[in-house]
């Protein structure tokens, strides 16, 4: 962070005084654990400068067909104590091989920390995080993280690069698939649940793993939705809208943090002392260690911060502890120290934080963390994990449309299953699927057959390639896309699908994206259905039969024709190992869908960024079509296709008008907001009841809506229940222009409903 900005922030009172900063710097890494401190003090007294720098070095060791590939250089460095951790290696055999090298053949026998991208499952794969978030089921999300952690731990991994909590409002950005969507309140609650799931209450427990918060910070605000791109935002937006989920994860006790690739106020995160030291450690009190993302220190050079030796010093003094893959610290820190661009205390502090992380994991007592082939065999993909994957996948699905009760389907007659993703098991597990095997996943076609029973006849046709763009196909297949492209003319494929559907009673069209079209380095400027998939749907529509669309995708898509013309639309995301069975459970009514969107779906890509909790303008558009001089488009309304919090059910839920317990809320009081919800449909079902507020007058502009609570309730057919939400003045606080966290007296609206659009209001005053 440039000195001018740090000075400005200091003037706002956001940083501690220089004296207090120096005092905190000496203690910021050490928890109140005298035994740990003594152990690490004694160990560090024995370490050479080279060995201390070695602890800051995180290397990648991949696989070949026979097992772990350990290059001679890495092999030698581990023996010399020049490697602190390894990523991308798992299995008990591989983990033990590396760990034995460190603890038996290095001078001080310091164990390695073994990391891996366990994002939404390890071997048993759950829905992508954006799908998990759509369940609004914190217990289910925590359970998914705990299962993923148990499997990873049994497979030799003790450090996972999750959760990703970046607020994202631009669906062009491929990594929206990895996060919880656009809302800071929901994102914060999910961050806490995921940390609990991975870490438990005792990191030394062999079933638990250390989580890594990413990407710190603001990575989801990359301009133009383009991965790795720059970011720029005001401090009030940063503090009120983007930082809360990171802070929530820190307060939940997360053990490590990963720096993001983007810049913040002109300084890349990996070299940003304000971010990594002043904010993360001094303000928030984070006690763990910070690792970079892949080669992020090296990338400070093209960012324009200097040569390799300069960026080495910048990153360390900013507060980076571990260098992922780039080995910039290993090559340069000793020379930096000689030249006085870094201090010995900086190196010692970074080393100490890494050693503390290993101590907290219990690796000095058991470097192998209880890993064995027997344990792995008993843990990986065990039946209860597979069952959980199916259940959680069902919970993540969002019913976007269901005209004339087209769904659930009957278990009789003929169903035509068409589309490029209908029989694609690989795509079910999505991107960043860790050690998951696509061939072990259930395709949607197979799931339908599994669940339907003998009373249903199926016809099938692919109908279209997921894309006909040869360059994109080559790009996807170069990175595990496994796309076998049908070389027939698109018209011939569409005609085959039409023929397959002619005798059917209903058509289920499975369309969307291949897994490599979302995730890291997978931004899309056009977020409509790729290839000729829309042409396929239009041809099927002409048959006049009920058309059910099942979406397989990792981001909000633009679906104006689909919404207008399909009879039913089910958003299934990339649903994981049990995706096909879960989709079938929903389509045939064994599970009543209850998911709700956590990211707004635009009508057209030109509306992006579009999100529910925007601030008002001085000329808000209220729908008067001939009123030109308002904040609006000429060619499309401001409305989203599907708003935040939206999702249908096979049942119907009606809401009473919310009632507040106090017309005036005072300091120390609690406002109770009561609403009665009734299931007036024909099925038992769950509803996510959402509470929003609006601060009507503020010292700075305030959002038109802010989520402040939600309850997911099961209601039997005909059942009603009165729910109570509680608000205190603390829930009404925000960061003002001076970045002070305050609540301001004045008028408030409270809104309750089944999504952010369809709400009823009540009012109160904060005194």
XYZ file of C-alpha atoms in Angstrom:
767
model
C 0.000 0.000 0.000
C 1.514 3.342 -0.944
C 2.607 5.588 1.896
C 0.064 8.289 1.057
C -2.807 5.839 1.441
C -1.420 4.387 4.692
C -1.044 7.901 6.080
C -4.635 8.706 5.130
C -5.891 5.539 6.780
C -3.870 6.284 9.908
C -5.455 9.735 10.023
C -8.890 8.092 10.013
C -7.927 6.196 13.131
C -7.962 2.819 11.408
C -4.422 1.899 12.344
C -2.881 1.645 15.748
C -0.309 4.248 16.757
C 3.300 3.499 15.652
C 4.205 2.566 19.228
C 1.265 0.201 19.545
C 2.001 -1.257 16.113
C 5.545 -2.080 17.167
C 4.267 -3.633 20.382
C 1.724 -5.747 18.465
C 4.262 -6.814 15.851
C 6.268 -8.606 18.504
C 3.311 -10.655 19.676
C 0.926 -10.836 16.764
C 1.836 -14.373 15.730
C 1.951 -16.029 19.114
C -1.142 -17.457 20.722
C -1.378 -17.574 24.490
C 0.290 -20.977 24.653
C 3.482 -20.890 26.738
C 4.288 -24.522 25.942
C 4.142 -23.871 22.204
C 6.125 -20.662 22.521
C 8.864 -22.376 24.510
C 9.051 -25.265 22.043
C 9.371 -22.943 19.052
C 11.831 -20.648 20.844
C 14.127 -23.602 21.477
C 13.750 -24.914 17.944
C 14.479 -21.564 16.335
C 17.640 -21.127 18.388
C 18.982 -24.201 16.592
C 17.989 -23.039 13.112
C 20.344 -21.430 10.644
C 19.243 -18.469 8.558
C 18.989 -20.813 5.573
C 16.711 -23.207 7.478
C 14.480 -20.366 8.659
C 14.063 -19.137 5.107
C 13.432 -22.736 4.050
C 10.323 -22.841 6.239
C 8.874 -20.042 4.102
C 9.201 -22.123 0.934
C 6.094 -23.937 -0.333
C 6.695 -26.185 -3.340
C 4.408 -28.146 -5.639
C 4.980 -31.856 -6.114
C 2.676 -33.507 -8.634
C 1.896 -37.054 -9.710
C 2.609 -39.407 -12.542
C 0.941 -42.743 -13.206
C 3.026 -44.549 -10.628
C 2.762 -42.104 -7.763
C 4.428 -38.975 -6.449
C 6.985 -37.200 -8.575
C 9.679 -35.675 -6.425
C 12.253 -33.895 -8.543
C 15.875 -34.170 -7.454
C 15.987 -30.503 -6.582
C 12.959 -30.707 -4.312
C 14.284 -33.943 -2.840
C 17.580 -32.285 -1.959
C 15.921 -29.150 -0.630
C 13.695 -31.134 1.712
C 16.752 -32.928 3.100
C 18.525 -29.594 3.589
C 15.544 -28.162 5.451
C 14.773 -25.742 2.631
C 11.106 -26.668 2.196
C 8.411 -25.770 4.704
C 5.452 -27.255 2.900
C 4.300 -29.159 -0.161
C 1.082 -28.828 -2.132
C -0.589 -31.079 -4.696
C 0.484 -34.365 -3.124
C -1.906 -36.781 -1.479
C -2.404 -40.495 -0.747
C -0.882 -42.073 2.355
C 2.092 -43.484 0.427
C 2.993 -40.130 -1.128
C 2.446 -38.159 2.056
C 4.576 -40.528 4.115
C 7.342 -40.528 1.538
C 7.633 -36.755 1.670
C 7.193 -36.498 5.415
C 9.769 -39.192 6.133
C 12.259 -37.303 4.014
C 11.729 -34.204 6.149
C 11.602 -35.750 9.623
C 14.238 -38.440 9.129
C 16.743 -36.938 6.720
C 16.799 -33.198 7.480
C 19.048 -31.841 10.208
C 16.303 -30.607 12.550
C 13.575 -33.095 11.568
C 10.944 -30.372 11.065
C 7.801 -31.835 9.477
C 6.233 -30.497 6.309
C 2.745 -29.073 6.072
C 0.909 -30.772 3.195
C -1.663 -28.679 1.338
C -4.193 -29.317 -1.404
C -7.121 -27.647 -3.164
C -10.010 -29.268 -1.340
C -12.741 -26.871 -2.415
C -16.035 -28.770 -2.373
C -14.939 -32.243 -1.438
C -11.843 -34.400 -1.675
C -12.876 -37.787 -3.084
C -16.590 -37.505 -2.353
C -17.482 -34.357 -4.270
C -20.261 -32.021 -3.168
C -21.895 -29.257 -5.211
C -19.701 -26.305 -6.109
C -19.646 -23.688 -3.314
C -22.076 -21.408 -5.170
C -24.467 -24.362 -5.183
C -23.788 -25.186 -1.532
C -24.585 -21.584 -0.650
C -27.910 -21.867 -2.492
C -29.021 -24.423 0.096
C -28.987 -21.697 2.781
C -28.346 -24.667 5.061
C -25.404 -23.869 7.314
C -25.445 -27.287 8.987
C -25.275 -29.008 5.594
C -22.399 -26.801 4.491
C -20.500 -27.438 7.713
C -21.086 -31.163 7.259
C -19.778 -31.070 3.687
C -16.602 -29.344 4.872
C -16.155 -31.831 7.717
C -16.520 -34.800 5.356
C -14.101 -33.208 2.882
C -11.653 -32.612 5.722
C -11.933 -36.173 7.011
C -11.230 -37.578 3.558
C -8.364 -35.194 2.882
C -6.800 -35.928 6.268
C -7.079 -39.679 5.697
C -5.450 -39.192 2.296
C -2.370 -37.413 3.626
C -3.466 -33.760 3.450
C -3.503 -31.568 6.555
C -4.026 -28.104 5.050
C -6.859 -27.227 2.617
C -7.201 -24.108 0.458
C -10.793 -23.314 1.376
C -13.112 -21.547 2.055
C -13.131 -18.946 -0.688
C -15.235 -16.099 0.681
C -14.772 -13.448 -2.010
C -17.920 -11.385 -2.547
C -18.743 -11.627 -6.271
C -21.215 -9.566 -8.265
C -19.994 -10.200 -11.784
C -20.974 -13.611 -13.196
C -18.507 -13.238 -16.054
C -15.816 -14.064 -13.484
C -15.369 -17.843 -13.497
C -14.479 -18.074 -9.847
C -17.973 -17.115 -8.723
C -18.394 -20.903 -8.721
C -16.026 -21.135 -5.732
C -17.748 -18.625 -3.481
C -21.022 -17.922 -1.711
C -22.293 -15.153 -3.987
C -22.980 -11.466 -3.537
C -24.086 -10.954 0.066
C -21.748 -10.105 2.976
C -24.072 -11.323 5.738
C -24.764 -14.728 4.216
C -21.140 -14.995 3.087
C -19.989 -14.385 6.655
C -22.220 -17.072 8.119
C -21.077 -19.556 5.471
C -17.424 -18.697 6.125
C -17.886 -19.485 9.804
C -19.642 -22.781 9.050
C -16.917 -23.915 6.661
C -14.138 -23.095 9.129
C -15.931 -25.096 11.818
C -16.400 -27.988 9.425
C -12.770 -28.218 8.380
C -11.006 -27.405 11.648
C -13.370 -28.662 14.339
C -12.357 -27.694 17.856
C -8.958 -29.420 17.900
C -6.542 -29.250 14.969
C -4.434 -32.038 16.421
C -7.342 -34.421 15.871
C -6.260 -36.517 12.848
C -9.733 -36.106 11.305
C -9.416 -32.314 11.133
C -7.462 -30.116 8.745
C -6.296 -26.518 8.815
C -8.372 -24.268 6.572
C -6.975 -21.459 4.446
C -9.063 -18.336 3.880
C -8.967 -17.009 0.350
C -8.430 -14.813 -1.449
C -7.393 -11.920 0.746
C -8.718 -9.580 -0.405
C -11.323 -8.238 -2.844
C -10.478 -10.794 -5.540
C -14.159 -11.101 -6.452
C -14.199 -7.448 -7.542
C -11.863 -8.019 -10.487
C -12.717 -5.472 -13.169
C -14.660 -6.681 -16.227
C -15.092 -10.077 -14.568
C -11.646 -11.020 -15.871
C -9.548 -13.254 -13.660
C -6.424 -11.775 -12.054
C -7.535 -8.285 -13.099
C -7.194 -5.101 -11.095
C -9.686 -3.889 -8.493
C -10.580 -0.417 -7.316
C -13.167 0.577 -4.742
C -13.864 3.035 -1.960
C -12.970 2.210 1.606
C -16.618 2.362 2.713
C -17.577 -0.233 0.110
C -14.590 -2.343 1.088
C -15.407 -2.311 4.806
C -19.172 -2.622 4.519
C -19.570 -5.033 1.613
C -16.391 -6.973 0.777
C -14.387 -7.426 3.975
C -17.014 -8.896 6.374
C -16.725 -12.566 5.267
C -12.927 -12.509 5.648
C -13.258 -10.985 9.104
C -15.882 -13.565 10.077
C -13.534 -16.406 9.109
C -10.718 -14.860 11.139
C -12.998 -14.515 14.157
C -14.030 -18.160 13.678
C -10.374 -19.104 14.232
C -9.140 -19.927 10.761
C -5.533 -21.095 10.809
C -4.176 -19.558 7.608
C -4.869 -16.972 4.927
C -3.978 -16.851 1.218
C -3.129 -13.573 -0.478
C -5.042 -12.634 -3.623
C -3.605 -11.823 -7.037
C -5.280 -8.425 -7.473
C -4.148 -4.996 -6.403
C -5.880 -2.911 -3.742
C -5.652 0.863 -3.918
C -2.706 0.518 -6.255
C -0.693 -2.089 -4.369
C -0.992 -5.837 -5.082
C -2.297 -7.764 -2.075
C 0.873 -9.847 -1.826
C 2.930 -6.696 -1.286
C 0.322 -4.779 0.676
C 1.441 -4.031 4.225
C -1.747 -2.178 5.085
C -3.778 -5.257 4.161
C -1.612 -8.026 5.610
C -0.278 -6.344 8.726
C -2.271 -3.253 9.644
C -5.711 -4.678 8.875
C -5.444 -8.466 9.121
C -3.127 -8.717 12.113
C -3.252 -5.420 13.998
C -6.962 -4.636 13.591
C -8.471 -8.096 13.340
C -5.983 -9.937 15.539
C -5.251 -12.795 13.135
C -2.745 -15.207 14.702
C -2.064 -17.655 11.890
C 0.211 -17.540 8.854
C -0.253 -16.038 5.401
C 0.693 -17.939 2.251
C 0.647 -16.478 -1.214
C -1.398 -17.803 -4.067
C 0.533 -19.621 -6.805
C 3.687 -17.579 -7.725
C 2.066 -14.372 -6.471
C 5.389 -12.900 -5.298
C 6.918 -13.437 -8.735
C 3.888 -11.700 -10.207
C 4.694 -8.518 -8.317
C 7.307 -7.983 -11.042
C 4.842 -7.598 -13.966
C 2.634 -5.616 -11.587
C 5.510 -3.138 -11.714
C 6.942 -3.249 -8.171
C 10.531 -4.057 -9.077
C 12.862 -6.954 -9.808
C 12.852 -10.296 -8.000
C 15.089 -9.122 -5.194
C 12.959 -6.040 -4.608
C 9.642 -7.887 -4.574
C 11.086 -10.458 -2.170
C 11.679 -7.713 0.369
C 8.341 -6.046 -0.329
C 6.353 -9.241 0.227
C 8.103 -10.231 3.455
C 7.841 -6.791 5.037
C 4.196 -6.600 3.974
C 3.451 -9.643 6.144
C 3.687 -12.627 3.780
C 4.977 -15.752 5.529
C 4.998 -18.472 2.879
C 5.919 -18.260 -0.808
C 3.849 -20.667 -2.908
C 5.929 -22.279 -5.681
C 7.848 -19.172 -6.778
C 10.864 -19.724 -4.448
C 11.529 -15.987 -4.434
C 12.163 -15.978 -0.683
C 14.510 -18.951 -0.936
C 16.608 -17.260 -3.604
C 16.643 -13.709 -2.288
C 15.968 -13.248 1.432
C 19.539 -13.924 2.577
C 20.796 -11.238 0.198
C 17.920 -8.945 1.202
C 19.078 -9.307 4.798
C 22.698 -8.495 3.894
C 21.588 -5.392 2.042
C 19.282 -4.272 4.842
C 16.026 -4.352 2.855
C 14.568 -6.856 5.309
C 15.223 -7.398 9.001
C 16.149 -10.572 10.821
C 13.055 -10.063 12.977
C 10.869 -10.170 9.832
C 12.350 -13.508 8.773
C 12.103 -14.883 12.305
C 8.489 -13.821 12.655
C 7.451 -15.437 9.366
C 9.297 -18.631 10.291
C 7.688 -18.665 13.721
C 4.203 -18.383 12.255
C 4.793 -21.365 9.973
C 6.169 -23.434 12.846
C 3.199 -22.451 15.001
C 0.833 -23.700 12.316
C 2.591 -27.052 12.306
C 2.562 -27.172 16.087
C -1.179 -26.430 16.214
C -1.749 -29.326 13.805
C 0.211 -31.607 16.121
C 2.759 -32.399 13.415
C 5.746 -32.247 15.765
C 4.181 -35.059 17.806
C 2.785 -37.001 14.842
C 4.204 -35.787 11.513
C 1.941 -38.212 9.638
C -1.267 -36.986 11.315
C -2.435 -40.567 11.720
C -2.230 -41.306 7.997
C -2.267 -44.934 6.876
C -3.522 -46.876 3.879
C -5.907 -48.766 6.149
C -7.445 -45.537 7.418
C -7.733 -44.117 3.896
C -9.497 -47.242 2.656
C -11.955 -47.085 5.553
C -12.639 -43.348 5.097
C -12.655 -42.380 1.425
C -16.102 -42.385 -0.187
C -17.688 -44.449 2.527
C -21.432 -45.013 2.164
C -22.557 -42.342 4.612
C -20.424 -39.766 2.749
C -22.023 -40.735 -0.565
C -25.453 -40.489 1.039
C -24.590 -37.032 2.403
C -23.408 -35.927 -1.035
C -26.762 -36.899 -2.539
C -28.740 -35.159 0.186
C -26.673 -31.961 0.102
C -26.777 -31.870 -3.692
C -30.582 -31.953 -3.578
C -30.601 -29.136 -1.047
C -28.485 -26.950 -3.335
C -30.844 -27.075 -6.335
C -33.018 -24.088 -7.196
C -36.346 -24.387 -8.993
C -36.471 -21.311 -11.225
C -39.748 -21.988 -13.039
C -42.563 -24.522 -12.843
C -45.576 -23.548 -14.922
C -48.733 -25.662 -14.741
C -47.096 -27.958 -12.170
C -44.972 -29.576 -14.881
C -42.790 -30.909 -12.098
C -42.587 -33.298 -10.400
C -42.525 -35.809 -13.230
C -44.625 -38.951 -13.204
C -42.908 -42.320 -13.030
C -44.694 -43.493 -16.138
C -44.767 -42.918 -19.880
C -41.846 -41.862 -22.053
C -39.278 -39.213 -21.166
C -36.864 -37.828 -23.754
C -33.540 -36.869 -22.190
C -31.498 -34.648 -24.486
C -28.608 -32.229 -24.285
C -24.820 -32.190 -24.266
C -24.594 -32.515 -20.483
C -27.191 -35.245 -19.953
C -24.704 -38.118 -20.054
C -21.553 -36.343 -18.860
C -20.399 -37.718 -15.513
C -17.120 -35.766 -15.641
C -18.935 -32.457 -15.699
C -21.036 -33.336 -12.670
C -18.135 -32.833 -10.262
C -17.265 -29.412 -11.639
C -14.019 -27.510 -11.608
C -11.578 -27.665 -8.682
C -12.896 -31.119 -7.868
C -9.694 -32.098 -6.114
C -9.027 -35.809 -6.039
C -12.545 -36.564 -7.263
C -13.014 -38.945 -10.162
C -15.495 -37.974 -12.849
C -16.050 -41.600 -13.764
C -17.332 -42.229 -10.220
C -19.987 -39.519 -10.556
C -23.564 -40.254 -11.564
C -24.669 -38.587 -14.797
C -28.137 -37.088 -14.985
C -29.285 -39.658 -17.547
C -28.109 -42.469 -15.287
C -29.674 -40.851 -12.236
C -33.035 -40.572 -13.952
C -32.899 -44.255 -14.844
C -31.854 -45.146 -11.290
C -34.759 -43.311 -9.695
C -37.546 -43.771 -12.268
C -38.003 -47.499 -11.881
C -39.389 -49.795 -14.554
C -42.456 -47.721 -15.382
C -40.609 -45.114 -17.454
C -39.212 -45.498 -20.952
C -36.301 -43.225 -21.843
C -35.074 -41.983 -25.200
C -31.781 -40.108 -25.420
C -29.910 -37.900 -27.856
C -26.979 -35.544 -27.294
C -28.578 -32.903 -29.499
C -25.619 -30.516 -29.551
C -22.036 -30.174 -28.482
C -21.553 -28.100 -25.376
C -19.689 -25.732 -27.695
C -18.589 -25.785 -31.320
C -15.766 -23.304 -30.756
C -12.685 -25.346 -31.673
C -10.317 -23.002 -29.879
C -12.332 -23.259 -26.671
C -12.546 -27.040 -26.992
C -8.774 -27.259 -27.368
C -8.314 -24.976 -24.361
C -10.707 -26.994 -22.213
C -9.255 -30.357 -23.218
C -5.727 -29.150 -22.516
C -6.778 -28.867 -18.875
C -8.779 -32.036 -18.309
C -11.961 -31.148 -20.152
C -12.378 -34.630 -21.626
C -14.715 -33.260 -24.306
C -15.316 -35.687 -27.155
C -16.843 -33.540 -29.862
C -19.389 -34.938 -32.287
C -18.225 -33.910 -35.764
C -21.672 -34.110 -37.360
C -23.347 -30.948 -38.558
C -25.204 -29.175 -35.744
C -28.459 -29.405 -37.692
C -28.148 -33.191 -37.901
C -27.604 -33.459 -34.150
C -30.589 -31.244 -33.419
C -32.780 -33.270 -35.783
C -31.750 -36.486 -34.058
C -32.830 -35.005 -30.724
C -36.152 -33.886 -32.177
C -36.790 -37.401 -33.433
C -35.894 -38.853 -30.039
C -38.403 -36.482 -28.426
C -41.308 -36.932 -30.823
C -42.791 -39.931 -29.077
C -42.077 -38.655 -25.560
C -44.590 -37.328 -23.063
C -42.106 -34.800 -21.662
C -38.658 -33.545 -22.635
C -35.834 -33.075 -20.122
C -33.116 -30.942 -21.739
C -29.822 -30.892 -19.838
C -27.864 -27.840 -20.953
C -25.276 -25.411 -19.628
C -21.512 -25.283 -19.336
C -18.770 -27.853 -19.299
C -16.940 -27.800 -15.973
C -13.874 -26.049 -17.416
C -15.977 -23.077 -18.474
C -16.079 -21.889 -14.868
C -13.458 -21.752 -12.150
C -10.034 -20.167 -12.207
C -8.971 -18.596 -15.507
C -12.430 -19.300 -16.924
C -14.022 -15.911 -17.387
C -16.679 -15.585 -20.082
C -17.727 -12.351 -21.783
C -20.906 -14.024 -23.063
C -22.747 -15.854 -20.300
C -25.587 -17.263 -22.362
C -25.790 -20.972 -23.215
C -22.714 -21.704 -25.341
C -22.682 -23.293 -28.788
C -25.933 -24.358 -30.439
C -27.714 -25.291 -27.233
C -30.325 -22.558 -27.543
C -31.050 -23.649 -31.112
C -31.605 -27.156 -29.757
C -34.095 -25.870 -27.181
C -35.977 -23.852 -29.784
C -36.323 -26.923 -32.010
C -37.597 -28.996 -29.091
C -40.076 -26.291 -28.115
C -41.737 -26.547 -31.539
C -42.859 -30.088 -30.681
C -45.395 -28.631 -28.274
C -44.483 -31.031 -25.477
C -43.700 -30.036 -21.873
C -40.097 -28.802 -21.865
C -38.082 -29.132 -18.667
C -34.631 -27.507 -18.640
C -32.004 -28.774 -16.214
C -29.100 -26.342 -15.967
C -25.566 -27.577 -15.287
C -23.333 -24.579 -14.713
C -21.095 -22.701 -12.320
C -22.371 -19.150 -12.633
C -25.553 -17.161 -13.261
C -26.454 -17.325 -16.944
C -28.532 -15.055 -19.156
C -31.675 -17.053 -19.943
C -34.382 -14.741 -21.316
C -35.685 -17.130 -24.008
C -35.416 -20.105 -21.710
C -37.378 -18.348 -18.965
C -40.060 -17.281 -21.422
C -40.480 -20.618 -23.186
C -39.574 -23.524 -20.919
C -42.299 -25.079 -18.796
C -39.909 -25.733 -15.928
C -36.285 -24.834 -15.160
C -34.157 -26.493 -12.478
C -30.771 -25.017 -11.567
C -28.617 -28.007 -10.569
C -25.153 -26.360 -10.692
C -22.262 -28.827 -10.854
C -23.838 -31.102 -8.287
C -20.974 -33.423 -7.364
C -20.497 -37.172 -7.135
C -24.214 -37.850 -6.690
C -25.499 -35.121 -9.007
C -27.488 -37.409 -11.301
C -29.315 -39.184 -8.500
C -29.987 -35.874 -6.748
C -31.408 -34.259 -9.900
C -33.648 -37.283 -10.395
C -34.829 -37.118 -6.777
C -35.934 -33.537 -7.385
C -37.470 -34.085 -10.828
C -39.524 -37.080 -9.660
C -40.570 -35.418 -6.404
C -38.684 -37.552 -3.893
C -37.270 -34.233 -2.688
C -39.136 -30.921 -2.801
C -36.622 -28.275 -3.973
C -35.896 -25.510 -1.457
C -32.737 -23.827 -2.744
C -32.538 -20.061 -3.178
C -30.129 -18.075 -5.340
C -27.263 -16.296 -3.622
C -26.257 -14.447 -6.772
C -28.515 -12.413 -9.032
C -29.236 -13.709 -12.536
C -29.213 -10.848 -15.092
C -31.527 -10.627 -18.069
C -28.593 -9.713 -20.323
C -24.873 -9.451 -19.716
C -25.014 -5.683 -20.223
C -26.684 -5.338 -16.799
C -23.591 -6.686 -15.061
C -22.694 -5.959 -12.319
C -26.180 -6.464 -10.945
C -26.873 -7.223 -7.281
C -29.738 -6.737 -4.878
C -28.022 -4.659 -2.175
C -27.149 -1.722 -4.392
C -27.384 1.878 -3.311
C -29.975 4.247 -4.677
C -29.246 7.053 -7.115
C -30.521 10.613 -7.077
C -32.701 9.647 -10.022
C -34.056 6.178 -9.265
C -36.180 4.626 -11.991
C -39.641 3.698 -10.726
C -40.979 2.079 -13.870
C -42.443 5.055 -15.737
C -41.602 4.043 -19.301
C -41.642 7.565 -20.774
C -39.581 9.071 -17.948
C -36.264 9.456 -19.781
C -33.999 11.177 -17.288
C -33.726 8.417 -14.720
C -31.117 5.726 -13.996
C -32.256 3.132 -16.529
C -31.561 1.360 -19.799
C -33.409 2.176 -23.001
C -33.526 -1.419 -24.201
C -34.114 -3.501 -21.059
C -35.561 -2.939 -17.593
C -33.337 -2.617 -14.544
C -34.848 -5.791 -13.100
C -32.898 -9.034 -12.847
C -34.157 -12.210 -14.473
C -34.084 -13.915 -11.056
C -33.371 -11.872 -7.911
C -31.158 -12.697 -4.972
C -32.848 -15.141 -2.620
C -35.187 -16.452 -5.313
C -36.264 -20.060 -5.613
C -39.550 -21.913 -6.025
C -40.953 -25.060 -4.425
C -43.468 -27.700 -5.435
C -45.467 -26.211 -2.624
C -46.555 -22.604 -2.058
C -45.822 -20.413 0.944
C -47.807 -17.366 2.000
C -46.541 -14.668 4.362
C -48.294 -12.393 6.792
C -47.218 -8.786 7.041
C -44.254 -8.594 9.467
C -44.848 -7.030 12.868
C -42.241 -5.260 14.982
C -42.314 -5.368 18.761
C -41.105 -1.780 19.187
C -41.930 1.359 17.253
C -38.749 2.854 18.699
C -35.564 0.851 19.276
C -33.185 2.128 21.937
C -29.695 1.184 23.073
C -29.808 -2.135 24.894
C -33.179 -3.068 23.376
C -33.978 -5.983 21.101
C -36.377 -5.578 18.218
C -38.500 -8.655 17.588
C -39.820 -9.078 14.072
C -42.580 -11.653 13.801
C -44.002 -13.152 10.624
C -46.356 -16.054 10.052
C -45.575 -18.357 7.147
C -48.065 -20.949 5.899
C -47.610 -23.832 3.494
C -50.699 -23.444 1.310
C -49.594 -25.945 -1.324
C -50.044 -29.669 -1.776
C -46.607 -30.864 -0.673
C -44.623 -30.747 2.544
C -41.673 -28.462 1.949
C -38.950 -26.187 3.253
C -38.888 -22.425 2.892
C -36.004 -20.009 3.446
C -37.578 -17.024 5.185
C -35.415 -13.952 4.658
C -35.173 -10.763 6.733
C -33.888 -7.548 5.160
C -33.512 -4.016 6.481
C -33.128 -0.592 4.957
C -31.561 2.386 6.695
C -33.721 5.165 5.264
C -31.447 8.126 6.069
C -27.724 7.917 6.654
C -24.605 10.038 6.809
C -23.525 8.149 3.679
C -25.685 6.471 1.044
C -26.976 3.135 2.260
C -28.118 0.006 0.388
C -31.758 -0.306 -0.638
C -31.764 -3.692 1.136
C -29.444 -5.630 3.427
C -29.926 -9.245 4.476
C -29.817 -9.446 8.268
C -31.248 -12.870 9.010
C -32.812 -16.007 7.594
C -34.502 -19.145 8.850
C -34.984 -22.348 6.906
C -38.135 -24.079 8.096
C -39.934 -27.294 7.179
C -43.704 -26.915 6.967
C -46.124 -29.735 6.353
C -48.940 -29.227 3.863
C -51.349 -26.742 5.432
C -49.070 -25.994 8.400
C -48.339 -22.436 9.505
C -45.676 -21.178 11.862
C -44.871 -17.830 13.397
C -41.176 -17.035 13.188
C -39.317 -14.470 15.253
C -36.243 -12.563 14.119
C -34.306 -10.439 16.590
C -32.430 -7.254 15.805
C -30.357 -5.076 18.117
C -28.772 -1.685 17.412
C -25.541 -3.588 16.711
C -27.215 -5.249 13.718
C -27.851 -1.800 12.265
C -24.226 -0.689 12.383
C -22.108 0.157 9.363
C -18.797 1.845 8.593
C -19.364 5.551 8.065
C -17.269 8.017 6.069
C -14.667 8.043 8.860
C -14.696 4.234 8.838
C -16.121 4.138 12.323
C -18.522 1.255 12.953
C -21.695 3.010 14.087
C -25.455 2.851 14.062
C -27.204 6.117 13.348
C -30.568 7.233 14.759
C -33.417 7.480 12.304
C -36.024 5.570 10.337
C -35.614 1.942 9.286
C -37.650 -0.442 7.189
C -37.704 -4.158 7.878
C -38.685 -6.489 5.045
C -39.517 -10.195 5.176
C -40.210 -12.584 2.313
C -39.141 -15.582 0.282
C -36.643 -13.570 -1.789
C -35.266 -10.044 -1.962
C -37.969 -8.881 -4.386
C -41.164 -10.351 -2.938
C -41.221 -8.869 0.547
C -43.608 -7.122 2.910
C -42.531 -4.227 5.088
C -42.764 -2.779 8.552
C -41.090 0.308 9.994
C -39.414 1.419 13.192
C -37.171 4.180 14.451
C -33.732 3.849 16.032
C -33.290 6.369 18.800
